[in-house]
Short mmCIF file of C-alpha atoms and ligand atoms in Angstrom, two decimals:
data_model
loop_
_atom_site.label_atom_id
_atom_site.label_comp_id
_atom_site.label_asym_id
_atom_site.label_seq_id
_atom_site.Cartn_x
_atom_site.Cartn_y
_atom_site.Cartn_z
CA MET A 84 -0.16 0.06 -0.11
CA ALA A 85 1.27 3.69 -0.71
CA LYS A 86 2.45 5.42 2.48
CA LYS A 87 -0.30 7.62 3.09
CA LYS A 88 0.85 11.78 2.73
CA ARG A 89 0.94 13.40 5.94
CA ASP A 90 -1.18 16.54 6.59
CA ARG A 91 0.73 19.37 7.94
CA ILE A 92 -1.17 21.27 11.04
CA LYS A 93 -0.69 24.47 9.47
CA ASP A 94 -2.42 23.65 6.13
CA LEU A 95 -5.35 21.77 7.56
CA LEU A 96 -6.06 24.63 9.99
CA ALA A 97 -6.71 26.93 6.98
CA ASP A 98 -8.71 23.84 5.62
CA GLN A 99 -12.38 23.03 4.79
CA PRO A 100 -13.85 19.91 6.47
CA ARG A 101 -12.94 16.67 4.33
CA ASP A 102 -12.13 12.94 5.33
CA GLY A 103 -9.13 11.14 5.49
CA ILE A 104 -6.21 13.07 6.55
CA LEU A 105 -3.24 12.45 8.74
CA VAL A 106 -1.84 14.26 11.26
CA GLN A 107 1.63 13.41 12.88
CA GLY A 108 3.35 15.01 15.28
CA TRP A 109 3.84 15.45 19.11
CA VAL A 110 1.17 15.59 22.07
CA ARG A 111 1.16 19.23 23.75
CA THR A 112 -1.85 18.72 26.49
CA ARG A 113 -4.53 15.92 26.88
CA ARG A 114 -7.86 16.74 28.82
CA ASP A 115 -10.16 13.86 29.54
CA SER A 116 -13.92 14.15 29.37
CA LYS A 117 -16.19 12.02 31.18
CA GLY A 118 -17.90 10.77 28.31
CA GLY A 119 -15.18 8.35 27.23
CA PHE A 120 -13.17 10.33 25.12
CA SER A 121 -9.99 12.93 25.26
CA PHE A 122 -9.00 16.27 23.80
CA ILE A 123 -5.26 15.92 22.52
CA GLU A 124 -3.58 19.11 21.53
CA VAL A 125 -1.06 18.16 18.69
CA ASN A 126 1.57 20.14 17.18
CA ASP A 127 3.90 19.21 14.30
CA GLY A 128 6.11 22.36 14.34
CA SER A 129 4.31 23.73 10.93
CA CYS A 130 3.03 26.53 13.11
CA LEU A 131 2.52 28.04 16.71
CA LYS A 132 -0.82 26.48 16.66
CA ASN A 133 -1.96 22.79 17.69
CA ILE A 134 -4.73 20.95 16.32
CA GLN A 135 -7.32 19.50 18.51
CA ILE A 136 -7.60 15.60 18.11
CA ILE A 137 -11.01 13.74 19.72
CA ALA A 138 -9.74 10.47 20.59
CA ASP A 139 -12.81 7.91 21.67
CA HIS A 140 -11.34 5.92 24.28
CA LYS A 141 -13.54 2.67 22.31
CA LEU A 142 -10.91 2.70 19.64
CA ASP A 143 -9.05 -0.20 19.05
CA SER A 144 -5.89 1.47 18.89
CA LEU A 145 -6.46 3.17 22.26
CA LYS A 146 -6.39 0.02 24.87
CA ASP A 147 -4.03 1.84 26.92
CA TRP A 148 -4.80 5.41 26.54
CA ASP A 149 -4.33 6.91 29.57
CA LYS A 150 -0.80 5.66 29.96
CA LEU A 151 0.48 6.14 26.21
CA LEU A 152 -1.32 9.42 25.34
CA THR A 153 0.88 11.55 27.60
CA THR A 154 2.26 14.88 27.01
CA GLY A 155 5.32 14.65 24.68
CA SER A 156 4.23 11.24 23.12
CA CYS A 157 4.42 11.08 19.70
CA VAL A 158 1.25 9.93 17.55
CA SER A 159 -0.21 9.45 14.00
CA VAL A 160 -3.75 10.28 13.59
CA HIS A 161 -5.86 9.24 10.63
CA GLY A 162 -9.33 10.99 10.78
CA ASN A 163 -11.46 13.15 9.45
CA LEU A 164 -11.15 17.05 9.60
CA VAL A 165 -14.63 18.07 11.06
CA ALA A 166 -16.15 21.81 12.10
CA SER A 167 -15.37 22.22 15.67
CA GLU A 168 -17.96 23.14 17.94
CA GLY A 169 -15.69 24.27 20.46
CA LYS A 170 -14.07 27.46 21.36
CA GLY A 171 -10.79 28.54 19.90
CA GLN A 172 -10.62 26.50 16.93
CA SER A 173 -12.91 26.35 13.73
CA VAL A 174 -11.82 22.72 12.87
CA GLU A 175 -10.68 19.65 14.71
CA VAL A 176 -9.70 16.23 13.84
CA GLN A 177 -12.04 13.16 14.85
CA ALA A 178 -9.84 10.28 15.13
CA ALA A 179 -10.58 6.92 13.43
CA SER A 180 -7.14 5.49 14.67
CA ILE A 181 -4.37 6.65 16.71
CA GLU A 182 -0.86 5.16 16.93
CA VAL A 183 1.66 5.97 19.58
CA HIS A 184 5.13 5.94 18.02
CA GLY A 185 6.81 6.58 21.13
CA SER A 186 5.02 7.72 24.33
CA ALA A 187 6.77 9.94 27.20
CA ASP A 188 6.46 8.68 30.82
CA PRO A 189 4.94 11.82 32.53
CA GLU A 190 6.94 11.21 35.85
CA HIS A 191 10.18 12.16 33.87
CA TYR A 192 8.83 14.13 30.56
CA PRO A 193 10.41 17.40 31.82
CA LEU A 194 7.94 19.88 29.57
CA GLN A 195 4.61 18.88 31.67
CA LYS A 196 4.13 22.58 32.35
CA LYS A 197 2.63 25.05 30.25
CA PHE A 198 5.63 27.58 31.02
CA HIS A 199 9.32 27.11 31.69
CA SER A 200 11.85 29.80 31.90
CA LEU A 201 14.34 30.13 28.43
CA GLU A 202 17.08 29.87 31.32
CA TYR A 203 16.01 26.14 32.14
CA LEU A 204 15.18 25.51 28.42
CA ARG A 205 18.86 26.03 27.62
CA GLU A 206 19.70 23.22 30.11
CA ILE A 207 17.56 20.97 28.10
CA SER A 208 18.72 22.00 24.50
CA HIS A 209 17.67 18.63 22.99
CA LEU A 210 13.81 19.05 24.07
CA ARG A 211 13.62 22.93 24.15
CA PRO A 212 12.28 23.04 20.26
CA ARG A 213 9.44 21.26 21.35
CA THR A 214 8.24 24.59 23.12
CA ASN A 215 6.24 27.46 21.56
CA THR A 216 8.90 29.81 22.17
CA ILE A 217 11.85 28.07 20.53
CA GLY A 218 9.73 26.51 17.85
CA ALA A 219 8.87 30.17 16.75
CA VAL A 220 12.14 31.46 16.93
CA MET A 221 13.18 28.73 14.60
CA ARG A 222 10.81 29.39 12.12
CA VAL A 223 11.48 33.07 12.10
CA ARG A 224 15.16 32.33 11.63
CA ASN A 225 14.22 30.21 8.58
CA ARG A 226 12.34 32.68 7.13
CA LEU A 227 14.94 35.28 7.78
CA ALA A 228 17.75 33.02 6.04
CA TYR A 229 15.50 32.26 3.03
CA SER A 230 14.89 36.20 2.40
CA ILE A 231 18.71 37.09 3.13
CA HIS A 232 19.46 34.63 -0.16
CA ARG A 233 16.37 36.28 -1.75
CA PHE A 234 17.78 39.69 -1.33
CA PHE A 235 21.35 38.91 -2.53
CA ASN A 236 20.11 37.01 -5.55
CA ASP A 237 17.61 39.29 -6.59
CA ARG A 238 20.35 42.01 -7.01
CA GLY A 239 22.53 39.91 -8.60
CA PHE A 240 24.98 38.80 -5.73
CA VAL A 241 26.89 35.78 -6.00
CA TYR A 242 26.54 33.53 -2.98
CA LEU A 243 30.18 32.45 -1.68
CA HIS A 244 31.54 29.79 0.66
CA THR A 245 34.56 31.03 2.42
CA PRO A 246 36.64 28.60 4.28
CA ILE A 247 36.17 28.01 7.95
CA ILE A 248 40.03 27.08 8.56
CA THR A 249 42.15 29.98 7.87
CA THR A 250 45.82 31.28 8.67
CA SER A 251 44.44 35.07 9.38
CA ASP A 252 43.22 37.12 11.88
CA CYS A 253 40.49 39.08 9.86
CA GLU A 254 39.33 41.66 12.72
CA GLY A 255 43.31 41.41 14.03
CA ALA A 256 41.53 41.24 17.81
CA GLY A 257 43.35 37.74 18.38
CA GLU A 258 40.29 36.27 19.29
CA MET A 259 40.80 33.07 17.42
CA PHE A 260 40.21 29.23 18.12
CA GLN A 261 43.33 27.34 17.23
CA VAL A 262 42.70 24.07 15.00
CA THR A 263 45.58 21.56 15.54
CA THR A 264 46.04 17.79 15.48
CA LEU A 265 49.13 18.27 17.40
CA ASP A 266 49.45 16.27 20.80
CA MET A 267 48.45 19.02 23.32
CA ALA A 268 50.49 17.27 25.91
CA ASP A 269 53.75 16.72 24.09
CA PRO A 270 53.91 18.85 20.99
CA PRO A 271 57.12 19.12 18.65
CA LYS A 272 59.22 21.62 19.43
CA ASN A 273 61.88 24.05 17.73
CA ASP A 274 64.43 26.11 19.90
CA GLY A 275 61.71 25.59 22.84
CA ARG A 276 58.51 27.18 20.50
CA VAL A 277 55.75 24.68 19.35
CA ASP A 278 57.02 23.11 15.86
CA TYR A 279 53.85 24.08 13.45
CA ASN A 280 55.96 22.64 10.66
CA GLU A 281 54.51 19.43 12.03
CA ASP A 282 51.03 20.10 12.44
CA PHE A 283 48.52 19.09 9.66
CA PHE A 284 48.63 22.35 7.66
CA GLY A 285 52.40 23.03 8.02
CA LYS A 286 50.85 26.29 9.73
CA LYS A 287 49.29 27.82 12.87
CA THR A 288 45.58 27.37 11.92
CA SER A 289 42.34 28.78 13.38
CA LEU A 290 38.70 28.88 12.94
CA THR A 291 37.75 31.98 10.96
CA VAL A 292 36.38 35.11 12.73
CA SER A 293 35.12 36.39 9.41
CA GLY A 294 34.95 35.63 5.54
CA GLN A 295 35.31 39.09 4.31
CA LEU A 296 39.21 38.85 3.27
CA GLU A 297 38.46 36.09 1.15
CA ALA A 298 35.07 37.64 -0.27
CA GLU A 299 37.16 40.66 -1.01
CA ILE A 300 39.31 38.38 -3.34
CA TYR A 301 35.99 37.31 -5.41
CA ALA A 302 34.68 40.58 -5.40
CA MET A 303 37.56 41.80 -7.55
CA ALA A 304 36.24 39.47 -9.92
CA LEU A 305 32.69 38.80 -9.60
CA SER A 306 31.68 42.36 -8.51
CA LEU A 307 28.74 41.57 -6.17
CA VAL A 308 29.32 38.64 -3.72
CA TYR A 309 27.97 37.28 -0.35
CA THR A 310 28.74 34.91 2.32
CA PHE A 311 26.45 33.27 4.72
CA GLY A 312 28.37 30.89 7.14
CA PRO A 313 29.48 30.21 10.46
CA THR A 314 32.38 32.46 11.95
CA PHE A 315 34.14 31.65 15.61
CA ARG A 316 35.33 34.14 18.31
CA ALA A 317 36.94 33.03 21.47
CA GLU A 318 36.12 36.22 23.29
CA ASN A 319 35.31 35.80 27.05
CA SER A 320 32.18 37.64 26.81
CA ASN A 321 29.24 36.37 28.95
CA THR A 322 26.83 38.72 27.63
CA SER A 323 23.02 38.63 26.10
CA ARG A 324 24.85 39.61 22.65
CA HIS A 325 27.73 37.07 21.95
CA LEU A 326 28.29 33.78 21.26
CA ALA A 327 31.57 31.95 20.22
CA GLU A 328 30.04 30.66 17.50
CA PHE A 329 27.65 32.68 15.17
CA TRP A 330 26.62 32.91 11.82
CA MET A 331 27.30 36.04 9.75
CA ILE A 332 25.89 37.37 6.12
CA GLU A 333 29.21 39.41 4.70
CA PRO A 334 28.45 41.40 1.23
CA GLU A 335 31.21 42.48 -0.61
CA MET A 336 30.95 44.73 -3.23
CA ALA A 337 33.20 46.30 -5.84
CA PHE A 338 32.97 50.33 -7.08
CA TYR A 339 30.62 50.58 -3.80
CA ASP A 340 31.69 53.46 -1.70
CA LEU A 341 30.61 54.05 2.11
CA ASP A 342 27.53 55.81 1.11
CA ASP A 343 26.64 53.24 -1.26
CA ASN A 344 27.19 50.73 1.69
CA MET A 345 25.36 52.13 4.14
CA GLU A 346 22.48 52.77 1.67
CA LEU A 347 22.38 48.77 1.20
CA ALA A 348 22.57 48.05 4.63
CA GLN A 349 19.59 50.10 5.28
CA GLU A 350 17.52 48.32 2.22
CA PHE A 351 18.67 45.06 3.56
CA ILE A 352 17.45 45.44 6.95
CA GLN A 353 13.83 46.98 5.83
CA PHE A 354 13.85 44.14 3.50
CA LEU A 355 14.21 41.31 5.73
CA PHE A 356 11.94 43.18 8.26
CA LYS A 357 8.85 43.23 5.87
CA ASP A 358 9.10 40.10 4.60
CA VAL A 359 8.90 38.80 8.34
CA LEU A 360 6.25 41.02 9.05
CA GLU A 361 4.54 39.45 6.02
CA HIS A 362 5.30 35.74 6.17
CA CYS A 363 5.77 35.07 9.76
CA THR A 364 2.33 36.66 11.06
CA GLY A 365 1.60 34.09 13.67
CA ASP A 366 4.90 33.67 15.53
CA LEU A 367 5.38 37.57 15.67
CA GLU A 368 2.12 38.46 17.07
CA PHE A 369 2.89 35.45 19.63
CA PHE A 370 6.03 37.24 20.46
CA ASN A 371 4.57 40.60 20.64
CA GLN A 372 2.00 39.35 23.44
CA ARG A 373 4.47 37.16 25.36
CA VAL A 374 7.90 38.42 24.84
CA ASP A 375 7.90 42.01 24.13
CA LYS A 376 4.69 44.26 23.94
CA HIS A 377 6.67 46.90 21.44
CA LEU A 378 7.83 44.13 19.35
CA LEU A 379 5.49 45.10 16.04
CA GLU A 380 5.49 48.49 16.74
CA THR A 381 9.24 48.54 16.78
CA LEU A 382 9.81 46.30 13.61
CA ASN A 383 7.11 48.54 11.94
CA GLN A 384 9.30 51.68 12.81
CA VAL A 385 12.39 50.32 11.43
CA VAL A 386 10.78 49.36 8.31
CA SER A 387 9.27 53.04 7.66
CA HIS A 388 11.77 55.49 8.65
CA ASP A 389 15.58 56.23 7.08
CA PHE A 390 17.73 55.59 9.16
CA GLU A 391 20.29 58.24 10.77
CA ARG A 392 23.60 58.93 9.78
CA LEU A 393 25.86 60.32 12.22
CA PRO A 394 29.83 60.90 12.05
CA TYR A 395 31.56 59.14 14.82
CA SER A 396 32.87 62.59 16.10
CA GLU A 397 29.11 63.95 16.22
CA ALA A 398 28.07 60.65 17.99
CA ILE A 399 30.99 61.39 20.81
CA HIS A 400 29.62 64.97 20.87
CA LEU A 401 25.91 63.85 21.77
CA LEU A 402 27.25 61.07 24.40
CA GLU A 403 29.71 63.88 26.19
CA LYS A 404 26.86 66.64 26.71
CA THR A 405 24.17 64.10 27.66
CA SER A 406 22.92 63.76 31.29
CA GLU A 407 22.46 60.05 30.94
CA LYS A 408 24.86 58.64 33.60
CA PHE A 409 27.42 55.81 31.60
CA GLU A 410 29.31 52.83 33.23
CA TYR A 411 32.15 53.63 30.81
CA SER A 412 32.86 57.37 30.25
CA VAL A 413 33.30 58.80 26.77
CA GLU A 414 35.75 60.66 24.75
CA TRP A 415 37.07 60.99 20.92
CA GLY A 416 39.15 57.60 20.45
CA CYS A 417 37.33 55.64 22.69
CA ASN A 418 35.37 52.40 21.47
CA LEU A 419 31.46 52.89 21.80
CA GLN A 420 29.94 50.33 24.67
CA ALA A 421 26.93 49.07 23.93
CA GLU A 422 25.24 51.52 26.62
CA HIS A 423 26.42 54.31 24.51
CA GLU A 424 25.13 52.56 21.23
CA ARG A 425 21.86 52.15 22.76
CA HIS A 426 21.41 55.48 24.20
CA LEU A 427 21.83 56.78 20.67
CA ALA A 428 19.44 54.69 18.80
CA GLU A 429 17.02 54.52 21.82
CA LYS A 430 16.74 57.96 23.50
CA VAL A 431 18.70 60.19 21.25
CA PHE A 432 17.12 59.33 17.77
CA LYS A 433 14.69 56.59 18.20
CA LYS A 434 15.41 54.53 15.21
CA PRO A 435 18.42 53.03 13.88
CA VAL A 436 21.62 54.98 13.64
CA ILE A 437 24.50 54.60 11.37
CA ILE A 438 27.59 55.79 12.96
CA TYR A 439 30.56 56.37 10.09
CA ASN A 440 34.13 57.60 10.22
CA TYR A 441 35.76 56.14 13.48
CA PRO A 442 39.28 56.78 14.18
CA GLU A 443 41.53 54.95 12.37
CA THR A 444 43.33 53.47 15.95
CA ILE A 445 40.02 51.86 17.07
CA LYS A 446 39.49 49.82 13.66
CA PRO A 447 41.32 47.06 11.68
CA PHE A 448 43.66 47.34 9.34
CA TYR A 449 41.69 46.72 5.86
CA MET A 450 39.81 49.97 6.60
CA LYS A 451 40.07 52.98 3.95
CA LEU A 452 41.66 55.63 5.57
CA ASN A 453 40.01 59.45 5.22
CA GLU A 454 41.99 62.22 3.94
CA ASP A 455 42.22 63.87 7.70
CA GLY A 456 44.58 60.93 8.15
CA GLU A 457 42.99 60.07 11.73
CA THR A 458 39.67 58.30 10.71
CA VAL A 459 38.55 55.58 8.65
CA ARG A 460 35.62 54.73 6.34
CA ALA A 461 33.88 52.47 8.79
CA MET A 462 30.28 52.00 9.70
CA ASP A 463 28.29 50.19 12.30
CA VAL A 464 24.58 50.28 12.16
CA LEU A 465 23.00 50.52 15.68
CA LEU A 466 19.70 49.31 16.45
CA PRO A 467 17.25 50.26 19.35
CA ARG A 468 17.52 47.92 22.44
CA LEU A 469 20.19 45.75 20.80
CA GLY A 470 23.20 48.22 19.66
CA GLU A 471 25.16 47.08 16.93
CA ILE A 472 23.89 44.82 14.29
CA ILE A 473 26.23 45.53 11.54
CA GLY A 474 29.87 46.36 11.00
CA GLY A 475 31.38 47.42 7.67
CA SER A 476 33.60 49.51 6.16
CA GLN A 477 35.07 50.80 2.59
CA ARG A 478 38.30 48.91 2.19
CA GLU A 479 41.88 50.19 1.81
CA ASP A 480 41.97 50.15 -2.02
CA ASP A 481 45.56 51.77 -2.48
CA PHE A 482 48.68 49.37 -2.28
CA ASP A 483 50.88 52.18 -0.24
CA THR A 484 48.54 53.31 2.32
CA LEU A 485 47.53 49.63 2.98
CA MET A 486 51.28 48.34 3.48
CA LYS A 487 51.55 51.59 6.05
CA ARG A 488 48.20 50.41 7.92
CA ILE A 489 49.71 46.75 8.09
CA LYS A 490 53.09 47.69 9.07
CA GLN A 491 51.58 50.62 11.87
CA LYS A 492 49.18 47.27 13.27
CA GLU A 493 52.54 45.16 13.74
CA LEU A 494 51.14 42.91 11.32
CA ASP A 495 53.46 40.66 8.76
CA PRO A 496 53.20 42.25 5.22
CA GLU A 497 54.26 38.58 4.10
CA GLU A 498 51.27 36.90 5.40
CA TYR A 499 49.06 39.58 3.47
CA ASN A 500 50.78 39.06 0.45
CA TRP A 501 47.72 37.94 -1.33
CA TYR A 502 45.57 40.69 0.02
CA LEU A 503 48.34 43.37 -1.17
CA ASP A 504 48.26 41.68 -4.36
CA LEU A 505 44.65 42.62 -4.58
CA ARG A 506 46.01 46.49 -4.41
CA LYS A 507 48.59 45.64 -6.99
CA TYR A 508 46.56 44.37 -9.95
CA GLY A 509 43.21 45.84 -11.03
CA SER A 510 42.59 47.22 -7.46
CA ALA A 511 38.99 48.55 -6.96
CA PRO A 512 37.07 51.10 -4.74
CA HIS A 513 34.97 48.31 -2.81
CA SER A 514 32.87 47.93 0.75
CA GLY A 515 31.29 45.81 2.38
CA PHE A 516 29.73 44.67 6.16
CA GLY A 517 29.15 41.76 8.21
CA LEU A 518 25.42 41.15 10.03
CA GLY A 519 25.28 38.91 12.95
CA PHE A 520 22.69 36.77 11.85
CA GLU A 521 21.82 35.62 15.31
CA ARG A 522 21.38 39.66 16.62
CA LEU A 523 19.21 39.62 13.71
CA VAL A 524 16.74 36.74 15.10
CA GLN A 525 17.30 38.25 18.55
CA PHE A 526 15.83 41.79 17.45
CA THR A 527 13.22 40.06 15.06
CA THR A 528 11.66 37.71 17.85
CA GLY A 529 12.14 40.30 20.75
CA VAL A 530 13.98 37.61 22.79
CA GLU A 531 16.44 39.04 25.60
CA ASN A 532 19.28 36.78 25.46
CA ILE A 533 21.29 35.74 21.97
CA ARG A 534 21.19 32.13 23.38
CA ASP A 535 17.96 31.50 22.48
CA ALA A 536 18.11 32.76 18.93
CA ILE A 537 20.16 29.76 17.87
CA PRO A 538 19.34 25.70 17.91
CA PHE A 539 22.55 25.20 20.07
CA PRO A 540 24.41 28.02 21.56
CA ARG A 541 28.08 27.90 22.43
CA THR A 542 29.77 30.41 25.14
CA PRO A 543 32.27 30.17 27.48
CA LYS A 544 31.97 26.71 29.36
CA HIS A 545 29.27 25.62 27.29
CA ALA A 546 29.76 23.51 24.44
CA GLY A 547 27.46 20.39 24.85
CA PHE A 548 24.00 19.53 25.69
O1 4AD B 1590 31.75 44.11 13.66
P1 4AD B 1590 32.39 42.86 13.19
O2 4AD B 1590 33.55 42.11 13.84
O3 4AD B 1590 32.80 43.07 11.65
C1 4AD B 1590 33.55 41.91 10.82
O4 4AD B 1590 33.77 40.82 11.08
C2 4AD B 1590 33.86 42.52 9.51
N1 4AD B 1590 34.86 41.83 8.82
C3 4AD B 1590 32.25 42.34 8.87
C4 4AD B 1590 32.73 42.86 7.25
O5 4AD B 1590 33.06 44.23 7.14
N2 4AD B 1590 32.67 42.30 6.14
O6 4AD B 1590 31.10 41.68 13.18
C5 4AD B 1590 30.23 41.94 12.27
C6 4AD B 1590 28.90 41.75 13.02
C7 4AD B 1590 28.51 42.42 14.24
O7 4AD B 1590 28.04 43.57 14.01
C8 4AD B 1590 27.70 41.81 15.02
O8 4AD B 1590 26.34 41.64 14.45
C9 4AD B 1590 27.99 40.14 14.99
O9 4AD B 1590 28.95 40.32 13.67
N3 4AD B 1590 29.09 39.76 15.85
C10 4AD B 1590 28.52 38.99 16.71
N4 4AD B 1590 27.52 38.20 16.88
C11 4AD B 1590 27.22 37.19 18.13
N5 4AD B 1590 28.09 37.20 18.79
C12 4AD B 1590 29.67 37.85 18.78
N6 4AD B 1590 30.35 37.37 19.54
C13 4AD B 1590 29.63 38.21 17.46
N7 4AD B 1590 30.77 39.40 16.94
C14 4AD B 1590 30.18 40.05 16.24
MG1 MG B 1591 31.84 45.42 15.10
#
């Protein structure tokens, strides 16, 4: 017999009554009636909502219904979709047979209650996808990923896969995870130092912090490229917006200057929010009710206003003269902290802000030096509540200036031969930026902690289940 096709709950809830349907999913709750039947709420992950199943205890397949049909158990339900007389749903399923694939012992299954804290759920990361919140986050995350590819492909960008294992520290912050097959207890040595000639690649290698440098290579041939892949940072920051493993989207564009770059960043973010507002309505309404009462209002505001553009020097000026008390003091030349970024976006402008032309001293070697010799063509996009979501720049395309910057930052020009070559042969003005995918998911769903925006968060001291 041909295998019966499964009906998705999302489709059934929008369907007309009809016979011969198959629901497959996990039981969320069961309510027993005195009349010899149970109401079972089943969810299959296709949407936030459950479908109600009416299960007659007399069904042959339900001999031990009270023991088998427990919260968390997995079922296949054959039956008919009928108009519901109850409140809360227009259709429900009259079961003809129910097969329990795996029951879940109520004494031990951890997800019995209606509500669990997100902190607790992180301790059971193998079961947390079965909750409303994490299920909805992952559907929104999926839609965002899909529309990111659409955005770039519609504009002629080529999706580029940059390597995960690398020998260069793009951001120069020394926050890299080393990759090695050497015996840590007894590594080969030469003159008292570890001899990486003996290592797998014959060189010291690490997990990448960014695909940008490699993306630049391809932008110098294909003009418009973007990466979308995992990146790794061994920064020991236990904050609600840092992960050790996160995904980044990095477009790189030949012939774009800093203004073009800012324009694209705004268009990109607005496109993504418009798209989720249109396609993830059920999940976003849930977040708006349960997680952040201002979520929809905030998202709608971001899509309907131009982002403010503010030179770094003016940002410092504004921060210096405000009466707001900060933990970190501000002066020209300092790095902006999250508290400063949020103040500007939330309180001063009440919308996204792009800060540009940062001091050369606090930014990486690859950013284009301005005529003033003091600032570089950097830009950070700051969102209310979150702070930095995008970091980018116009790249230094002049060979001599780049060489000078590499030496200034005490990097080894030999290691950047290939990068310098791009300025030697057919150099072009170009720009790009990186958007942190989990920060985007965090902002779109309103979840407070970035650890709830990724299926399996990696943070200091947390890498397993
Ligand atoms: O500002 P960043 O460090 O910029 C770069 O890596 C450039 N190479 C990008 C480019 O120009 N192609 O990182 C870019 C973004 C940040 O704005 C932030 O959203 C995110 O990546 N990010 C993190 N997200 C989660 N956890 C971390 N530890 C992050 N570090 C950066
Ligand atoms: Mg940054």
